[in-house]
PDB file of C-alpha atoms in Angstrom:
ATOM      1  CA  MET A   1       6.393 -16.849  -7.290  1.00 62.00           C
ATOM      2  CA  GLU A   2       7.143 -14.173  -9.872  1.00 72.00           C
ATOM      3  CA  ALA A   3       5.426 -15.821 -12.841  1.00 79.00           C
ATOM      4  CA  ILE A   4       2.528 -13.344 -12.838  1.00 80.00           C
ATOM      5  CA  GLU A   5       0.389 -13.307 -15.988  1.00 79.00           C
ATOM      6  CA  GLU A   6      -2.964 -12.093 -17.366  1.00 79.00           C
ATOM      7  CA  LEU A   7      -3.210  -9.031 -15.130  1.00 80.00           C
ATOM      8  CA  ALA A   8      -6.611  -7.339 -15.061  1.00 78.00           C
ATOM      9  CA  VAL A   9      -8.035  -4.669 -12.746  1.00 79.00           C
ATOM     10  CA  GLN A  10     -11.727  -4.505 -11.990  1.00 79.00           C
ATOM     11  CA  PRO A  11     -14.032  -3.023  -9.369  1.00 80.00           C
ATOM     12  CA  CYS A  12     -14.445  -4.991  -6.131  1.00 83.00           C
ATOM     13  CA  THR A  13     -18.132  -5.229  -5.332  1.00 84.00           C
ATOM     14  CA  SER A  14     -17.857  -7.782  -2.528  1.00 89.00           C
ATOM     15  CA  SER A  15     -15.046  -9.404  -0.551  1.00 91.00           C
ATOM     16  CA  LEU A  16     -14.455 -11.922   2.237  1.00 88.00           C
ATOM     17  CA  TYR A  17     -11.666  -9.797   3.638  1.00 90.00           C
ATOM     18  CA  LEU A  18     -12.659  -6.140   3.532  1.00 92.00           C
ATOM     19  CA  ARG A  19     -15.795  -3.970   3.620  1.00 93.00           C
ATOM     20  CA  PRO A  20     -15.784  -0.272   2.658  1.00 93.00           C
ATOM     21  CA  PHE A  21     -17.831   2.246   4.630  1.00 94.00           C
ATOM     22  CA  ARG A  22     -18.248   6.025   5.043  1.00 95.00           C
ATOM     23  CA  LEU A  23     -18.620   7.484   8.520  1.00 96.00           C
ATOM     24  CA  SER A  24     -20.342  10.881   8.884  1.00 97.00           C
ATOM     25  CA  TYR A  25     -19.801  12.734  12.136  1.00 96.00           C
ATOM     26  CA  ARG A  26     -19.479  16.137  13.746  1.00 96.00           C
ATOM     27  CA  GLN A  27     -16.201  17.062  15.511  1.00 96.00           C
ATOM     28  CA  ASN A  28     -15.899  20.281  17.508  1.00 97.00           C
ATOM     29  CA  GLY A  29     -18.914  21.661  15.652  1.00 96.00           C
ATOM     30  CA  THR A  30     -17.581  20.850  12.165  1.00 96.00           C
ATOM     31  CA  LYS A  31     -19.397  18.347   9.971  1.00 97.00           C
ATOM     32  CA  LYS A  32     -17.022  15.695   8.604  1.00 96.00           C
ATOM     33  CA  PHE A  33     -16.923  12.310   6.907  1.00 96.00           C
ATOM     34  CA  TRP A  34     -14.259   9.636   6.579  1.00 95.00           C
ATOM     35  CA  ASP A  35     -14.021   6.622   4.285  1.00 95.00           C
ATOM     36  CA  PHE A  36     -12.653   3.453   5.865  1.00 95.00           C
ATOM     37  CA  MET A  37     -12.593  -0.292   5.544  1.00 94.00           C
ATOM     38  CA  ARG A  38     -13.318  -3.013   8.052  1.00 94.00           C
ATOM     39  CA  THR A  39     -10.838  -5.873   7.906  1.00 95.00           C
ATOM     40  CA  HIS A  40      -9.850  -8.772  10.130  1.00 95.00           C
ATOM     41  CA  ASP A  41      -7.458  -8.276  12.992  1.00 96.00           C
ATOM     42  CA  SER A  42      -4.242 -10.297  12.719  1.00 97.00           C
ATOM     43  CA  VAL A  43      -1.300 -11.911  14.495  1.00 98.00           C
ATOM     44  CA  SER A  44       2.382 -11.860  13.542  1.00 98.00           C
ATOM     45  CA  ILE A  45       5.257 -13.849  14.920  1.00 98.00           C
ATOM     46  CA  LEU A  46       8.957 -12.993  15.177  1.00 98.00           C
ATOM     47  CA  ILE A  47      10.699 -16.379  14.829  1.00 98.00           C
ATOM     48  CA  PHE A  48      14.304 -16.898  15.906  1.00 98.00           C
ATOM     49  CA  ASN A  49      16.050 -20.168  15.106  1.00 98.00           C
ATOM     50  CA  THR A  50      18.512 -20.814  17.913  1.00 97.00           C
ATOM     51  CA  SER A  51      20.237 -23.654  16.056  1.00 96.00           C
ATOM     52  CA  ARG A  52      21.490 -21.361  13.341  1.00 96.00           C
ATOM     53  CA  GLN A  53      21.142 -17.969  15.071  1.00 97.00           C
ATOM     54  CA  CYS A  54      18.874 -16.503  12.423  1.00 98.00           C
ATOM     55  CA  PHE A  55      15.463 -14.965  12.023  1.00 98.00           C
ATOM     56  CA  VAL A  56      12.851 -16.814  10.000  1.00 98.00           C
ATOM     57  CA  VAL A  57      10.714 -14.537   7.854  1.00 98.00           C
ATOM     58  CA  VAL A  58       8.537 -15.045   4.799  1.00 97.00           C
ATOM     59  CA  LYS A  59       8.656 -13.656   1.307  1.00 96.00           C
ATOM     60  CA  GLN A  60       5.599 -13.383  -0.933  1.00 95.00           C
ATOM     61  CA  PHE A  61       3.982 -11.486  -3.785  1.00 95.00           C
ATOM     62  CA  ARG A  62       1.598  -8.764  -2.580  1.00 94.00           C
ATOM     63  CA  PRO A  63      -0.837  -7.519  -5.247  1.00 92.00           C
ATOM     64  CA  ALA A  64      -1.499  -4.257  -3.367  1.00 93.00           C
ATOM     65  CA  VAL A  65       2.225  -3.442  -3.275  1.00 95.00           C
ATOM     66  CA  TYR A  66       2.549  -4.377  -6.915  1.00 93.00           C
ATOM     67  CA  MET A  67      -0.333  -2.122  -7.957  1.00 90.00           C
ATOM     68  CA  CYS A  68       1.096   0.801  -6.024  1.00 92.00           C
ATOM     69  CA  GLU A  69       4.230   0.446  -8.165  1.00 92.00           C
ATOM     70  CA  VAL A  70       2.120   0.097 -11.297  1.00 88.00           C
ATOM     71  CA  GLU A  71       0.247   3.300 -10.472  1.00 86.00           C
ATOM     72  CA  ARG A  72       3.531   5.134  -9.819  1.00 89.00           C
ATOM     73  CA  HIS A  73       4.756   4.206 -13.284  1.00 86.00           C
ATOM     74  CA  HIS A  74       1.395   4.229 -15.084  1.00 80.00           C
ATOM     75  CA  PRO A  75      -0.962   6.667 -13.295  1.00 80.00           C
ATOM     76  CA  GLN A  76      -3.615   6.301 -15.966  1.00 77.00           C
ATOM     77  CA  VAL A  77      -4.482   2.821 -14.661  1.00 74.00           C
ATOM     78  CA  PHE A  78      -6.733   4.154 -11.898  1.00 73.00           C
ATOM     79  CA  GLN A  79      -7.902   7.401 -13.512  1.00 72.00           C
ATOM     80  CA  ASN A  80     -11.272   5.886 -14.448  1.00 64.00           C
ATOM     81  CA  GLN A  81     -11.917   4.229 -11.106  1.00 58.00           C
ATOM     82  CA  ASP A  82     -15.647   5.088 -11.150  1.00 59.00           C
ATOM     83  CA  LYS A  83     -16.177   3.211 -14.375  1.00 58.00           C
ATOM     84  CA  GLU A  84     -16.724  -0.503 -14.760  1.00 60.00           C
ATOM     85  CA  SER A  85     -13.767  -1.008 -17.109  1.00 60.00           C
ATOM     86  CA  PHE A  86     -10.110  -0.246 -16.497  1.00 63.00           C
ATOM     87  CA  PRO A  87      -7.335  -0.016 -19.087  1.00 60.00           C
ATOM     88  CA  SER A  88      -5.569  -3.307 -19.628  1.00 65.00           C
ATOM     89  CA  LEU A  89      -2.006  -3.665 -18.416  1.00 69.00           C
ATOM     90  CA  GLU A  90      -0.270  -4.281 -21.732  1.00 68.00           C
ATOM     91  CA  ASN A  91       3.236  -3.807 -20.456  1.00 69.00           C
ATOM     92  CA  PRO A  92       3.127  -4.856 -16.812  1.00 79.00           C
ATOM     93  CA  LEU A  93       6.042  -4.302 -14.460  1.00 88.00           C
ATOM     94  CA  PRO A  94       8.054  -7.346 -13.384  1.00 91.00           C
ATOM     95  CA  ALA A  95       6.387  -9.150 -10.517  1.00 91.00           C
ATOM     96  CA  VAL A  96       9.450  -8.691  -8.277  1.00 94.00           C
ATOM     97  CA  VAL A  97       8.359  -5.101  -7.506  1.00 94.00           C
ATOM     98  CA  GLY A  98       5.416  -6.605  -5.572  1.00 95.00           C
ATOM     99  CA  VAL A  99       7.428  -9.133  -3.532  1.00 96.00           C
ATOM    100  CA  THR A 100       7.926  -8.227   0.137  1.00 97.00           C
ATOM    101  CA  TYR A 101       9.689  -9.643   3.201  1.00 98.00           C
ATOM    102  CA  GLU A 102       7.382 -10.049   6.208  1.00 98.00           C
ATOM    103  CA  LEU A 103       7.003 -11.705   9.563  1.00 98.00           C
ATOM    104  CA  CYS A 104       5.043 -14.902   9.654  1.00 98.00           C
ATOM    105  CA  ALA A 105       1.457 -13.682  10.097  1.00 97.00           C
ATOM    106  CA  GLY A 106      -2.210 -14.442   9.600  1.00 96.00           C
ATOM    107  CA  ILE A 107      -5.653 -12.988   9.982  1.00 95.00           C
ATOM    108  CA  VAL A 108      -7.861 -13.631  12.978  1.00 96.00           C
ATOM    109  CA  ASP A 109     -10.845 -15.298  11.343  1.00 93.00           C
ATOM    110  CA  LYS A 110     -11.427 -18.382  13.492  1.00 92.00           C
ATOM    111  CA  PRO A 111     -13.729 -17.463  16.409  1.00 91.00           C
ATOM    112  CA  GLY A 112     -13.079 -20.731  18.239  1.00 93.00           C
ATOM    113  CA  LEU A 113      -9.329 -20.185  18.482  1.00 97.00           C
ATOM    114  CA  SER A 114      -7.288 -17.884  20.710  1.00 98.00           C
ATOM    115  CA  LEU A 115      -4.691 -15.507  19.256  1.00 98.00           C
ATOM    116  CA  GLU A 116      -1.967 -17.840  20.477  1.00 98.00           C
ATOM    117  CA  GLU A 117      -3.547 -20.853  18.808  1.00 98.00           C
ATOM    118  CA  ILE A 118      -3.824 -18.983  15.515  1.00 98.00           C
ATOM    119  CA  ALA A 119      -0.208 -17.904  15.810  1.00 98.00           C
ATOM    120  CA  CYS A 120       0.904 -21.511  16.305  1.00 98.00           C
ATOM    121  CA  GLU A 121      -1.042 -22.579  13.227  1.00 97.00           C
ATOM    122  CA  GLU A 122       0.526 -19.831  11.148  1.00 97.00           C
ATOM    123  CA  VAL A 123       4.099 -20.737  12.199  1.00 98.00           C
ATOM    124  CA  LEU A 124       3.465 -24.364  11.144  1.00 97.00           C
ATOM    125  CA  GLU A 125       1.679 -23.559   7.872  1.00 95.00           C
ATOM    126  CA  GLU A 126       3.960 -20.774   6.667  1.00 96.00           C
ATOM    127  CA  CYS A 127       7.369 -21.734   8.082  1.00 97.00           C
ATOM    128  CA  GLY A 128       7.095 -25.440   8.927  1.00 96.00           C
ATOM    129  CA  TYR A 129       7.935 -25.220  12.664  1.00 97.00           C
ATOM    130  CA  ARG A 130       5.684 -26.876  15.240  1.00 97.00           C
ATOM    131  CA  VAL A 131       5.429 -24.638  18.266  1.00 98.00           C
ATOM    132  CA  SER A 132       3.107 -24.697  21.267  1.00 98.00           C
ATOM    133  CA  ILE A 133       1.399 -21.870  23.093  1.00 98.00           C
ATOM    134  CA  ALA A 134       4.041 -22.223  25.811  1.00 98.00           C
ATOM    135  CA  ASP A 135       6.688 -21.381  23.204  1.00 97.00           C
ATOM    136  CA  LEU A 136       5.092 -17.996  22.489  1.00 98.00           C
ATOM    137  CA  ARG A 137       5.900 -14.721  24.178  1.00 98.00           C
ATOM    138  CA  ARG A 138       3.498 -11.871  23.589  1.00 98.00           C
ATOM    139  CA  ILE A 139       5.426  -8.707  22.714  1.00 98.00           C
ATOM    140  CA  THR A 140       2.646  -6.171  22.163  1.00 98.00           C
ATOM    141  CA  SER A 141      -0.342  -5.231  20.033  1.00 98.00           C
ATOM    142  CA  TYR A 142      -0.778  -2.158  17.851  1.00 96.00           C
ATOM    143  CA  ARG A 143      -3.050  -0.592  15.306  1.00 95.00           C
ATOM    144  CA  SER A 144      -2.160  -0.824  11.626  1.00 90.00           C
ATOM    145  CA  GLY A 145      -3.518   1.190   8.716  1.00 90.00           C
ATOM    146  CA  VAL A 146      -5.027   3.749  11.113  1.00 94.00           C
ATOM    147  CA  GLY A 147      -6.155   5.996   8.273  1.00 94.00           C
ATOM    148  CA  VAL A 148      -7.901   3.215   6.348  1.00 94.00           C
ATOM    149  CA  THR A 149      -8.602   0.099   8.412  1.00 95.00           C
ATOM    150  CA  GLY A 150      -7.595   0.621  12.059  1.00 95.00           C
ATOM    151  CA  SER A 151      -7.221  -3.098  12.556  1.00 96.00           C
ATOM    152  CA  ARG A 152      -5.276  -4.550  15.478  1.00 97.00           C
ATOM    153  CA  GLN A 153      -2.240  -6.777  15.088  1.00 97.00           C
ATOM    154  CA  THR A 154      -0.806  -8.748  17.974  1.00 98.00           C
ATOM    155  CA  LEU A 155       2.921  -9.525  17.814  1.00 98.00           C
ATOM    156  CA  PHE A 156       4.434 -12.681  19.371  1.00 98.00           C
ATOM    157  CA  TYR A 157       7.994 -13.982  19.719  1.00 98.00           C
ATOM    158  CA  ALA A 158       8.929 -17.627  19.333  1.00 98.00           C
ATOM    159  CA  GLU A 159      12.264 -19.404  19.565  1.00 98.00           C
ATOM    160  CA  VAL A 160      12.622 -22.543  17.468  1.00 98.00           C
ATOM    161  CA  ASN A 161      15.366 -24.988  16.586  1.00 97.00           C
ATOM    162  CA  ASP A 162      16.042 -27.294  13.675  1.00 97.00           C
ATOM    163  CA  GLN A 163      14.424 -30.262  15.486  1.00 97.00           C
ATOM    164  CA  MET A 164      11.134 -28.381  15.636  1.00 97.00           C
ATOM    165  CA  ARG A 165      10.848 -28.089  11.874  1.00 96.00           C
ATOM    166  CA  THR A 166       8.452 -30.675  10.471  1.00 95.00           C
ATOM    167  CA  SER A 167       7.924 -29.383   6.948  1.00 92.00           C
ATOM    168  CA  GLY A 168       9.136 -26.829   4.446  1.00 91.00           C
ATOM    169  CA  GLY A 169       6.240 -24.458   5.175  1.00 88.00           C
ATOM    170  CA  GLY A 170       5.124 -22.354   2.263  1.00 86.00           C
ATOM    171  CA  GLY A 171       1.517 -21.712   3.285  1.00 78.00           C
ATOM    172  CA  GLN A 172      -1.617 -23.434   2.110  1.00 75.00           C
ATOM    173  CA  PRO A 173      -1.755 -23.784  -1.725  1.00 69.00           C
ATOM    174  CA  GLU A 174      -5.487 -24.546  -1.586  1.00 70.00           C
ATOM    175  CA  GLU A 175      -5.973 -21.024  -0.240  1.00 70.00           C
ATOM    176  CA  GLY A 176      -3.805 -19.513  -2.955  1.00 67.00           C
ATOM    177  CA  GLU A 177      -0.771 -19.000  -0.683  1.00 71.00           C
ATOM    178  CA  LEU A 178       2.676 -19.142  -2.271  1.00 86.00           C
ATOM    179  CA  ILE A 179       5.224 -18.341   0.394  1.00 93.00           C
ATOM    180  CA  GLU A 180       9.022 -18.630   0.470  1.00 95.00           C
ATOM    181  CA  VAL A 181      10.739 -19.118   3.856  1.00 97.00           C
ATOM    182  CA  VAL A 182      13.815 -16.902   4.260  1.00 97.00           C
ATOM    183  CA  GLU A 183      16.479 -16.919   6.967  1.00 98.00           C
ATOM    184  CA  ILE A 184      18.145 -13.670   8.032  1.00 98.00           C
ATOM    185  CA  PRO A 185      21.380 -14.220  10.035  1.00 98.00           C
ATOM    186  CA  LEU A 186      21.363 -12.423  13.371  1.00 98.00           C
ATOM    187  CA  GLY A 187      24.567 -10.555  12.544  1.00 97.00           C
ATOM    188  CA  GLU A 188      23.068  -9.144   9.343  1.00 98.00           C
ATOM    189  CA  SER A 189      19.578  -8.451  10.639  1.00 98.00           C
ATOM    190  CA  MET A 190      19.785  -4.726  11.366  1.00 98.00           C
ATOM    191  CA  LYS A 191      21.553  -4.042   8.061  1.00 98.00           C
ATOM    192  CA  PHE A 192      18.732  -5.954   6.395  1.00 98.00           C
ATOM    193  CA  ALA A 193      16.088  -4.029   8.341  1.00 98.00           C
ATOM    194  CA  TYR A 194      17.248  -0.657   7.032  1.00 97.00           C
ATOM    195  CA  ASP A 195      18.218  -1.773   3.510  1.00 98.00           C
ATOM    196  CA  GLU A 196      15.505  -0.253   1.286  1.00 96.00           C
ATOM    197  CA  THR A 197      16.405  -2.555  -1.582  1.00 96.00           C
ATOM    198  CA  PHE A 198      14.594  -5.304   0.359  1.00 97.00           C
ATOM    199  CA  PRO A 199      10.931  -4.249   0.526  1.00 96.00           C
ATOM    200  CA  LYS A 200       9.612  -5.139   3.962  1.00 97.00           C
ATOM    201  CA  THR A 201       6.897  -4.380   6.476  1.00 96.00           C
ATOM    202  CA  MET A 202       7.362  -2.166   9.530  1.00 96.00           C
ATOM    203  CA  GLY A 203       6.748  -5.266  11.633  1.00 96.00           C
ATOM    204  CA  VAL A 204      10.086  -6.682  10.478  1.00 98.00           C
ATOM    205  CA  ILE A 205      11.980  -3.504  11.405  1.00 98.00           C
ATOM    206  CA  PHE A 206      10.248  -3.047  14.755  1.00 98.00           C
ATOM    207  CA  SER A 207      10.586  -6.683  15.839  1.00 98.00           C
ATOM    208  CA  PHE A 208      14.261  -6.857  14.907  1.00 98.00           C
ATOM    209  CA  MET A 209      14.892  -3.740  17.003  1.00 98.00           C
ATOM    210  CA  TRP A 210      12.867  -5.264  19.875  1.00 98.00           C
ATOM    211  CA  PHE A 211      15.002  -8.411  19.704  1.00 98.00           C
ATOM    212  CA  HIS A 212      18.280  -6.517  19.762  1.00 98.00           C
ATOM    213  CA  ASN A 213      17.088  -4.500  22.770  1.00 98.00           C
ATOM    214  CA  ASN A 214      15.509  -7.320  24.771  1.00 98.00           C
ATOM    215  CA  ILE A 215      16.865 -10.718  23.718  1.00 97.00           C
ATOM    216  CA  ALA A 216      20.293 -10.195  22.135  1.00 97.00           C
ATOM    217  CA  PRO A 217      21.943  -8.896  25.357  1.00 95.00           C
ATOM    218  CA  LYS A 218      21.005 -12.188  27.086  1.00 92.00           C
ATOM    219  CA  LEU A 219      22.401 -14.488  24.395  1.00 91.00           C
ATOM    220  CA  PRO A 220      25.556 -16.473  25.327  1.00 83.00           C
ATOM    221  CA  LYS A 221      28.703 -14.620  24.374  1.00 77.00           C
ATOM    222  CA  LYS A 222      30.823 -16.346  21.753  1.00 65.00           C
TER     223      LYS A 222
END
């Protein structure tokens, strides 16, 4: 996962996943504009393995996170962003600075499938558990990246057990996915959520808190 080589930054003139726009408008009599991007909505799934009393999350390299760290250490990288060429990254940072812990998730890009069906596919592809729509509980939906994308993410909860695991997960290599499945023991989950040495998404923190408020009190007492 962390064997990243031959780094090169270049302008993005077209993409299957995002489209940049500028909105001009007048608000309370003042002329304004705002730059934003249109991206796909998404689903995420909080997975709890009841056999081993642990959360199942994923770990992967995120280029955007990596480049934020690169810019923090080498601000000159993006100084010539209006030009066609960027300085080469001769001494790149270790790839681990771009690795994050996340909920199982995926973009909504299949018009024929419901959010629940997409969520089930993602759980199987990324984490190796076969779940049905009946196994899903919708927690809520929210807006992410409100200053840049404003896309909607819908969060589900699914309980699984060891018998429901049919593969090792890991994503779809043909789509460039390289995902590691990680288990977070229930008793260590809140410590993990607030430990800044483990880079993670807000979805992990929020969903762990939701679980401890809504599911944990109903678990059998040991």
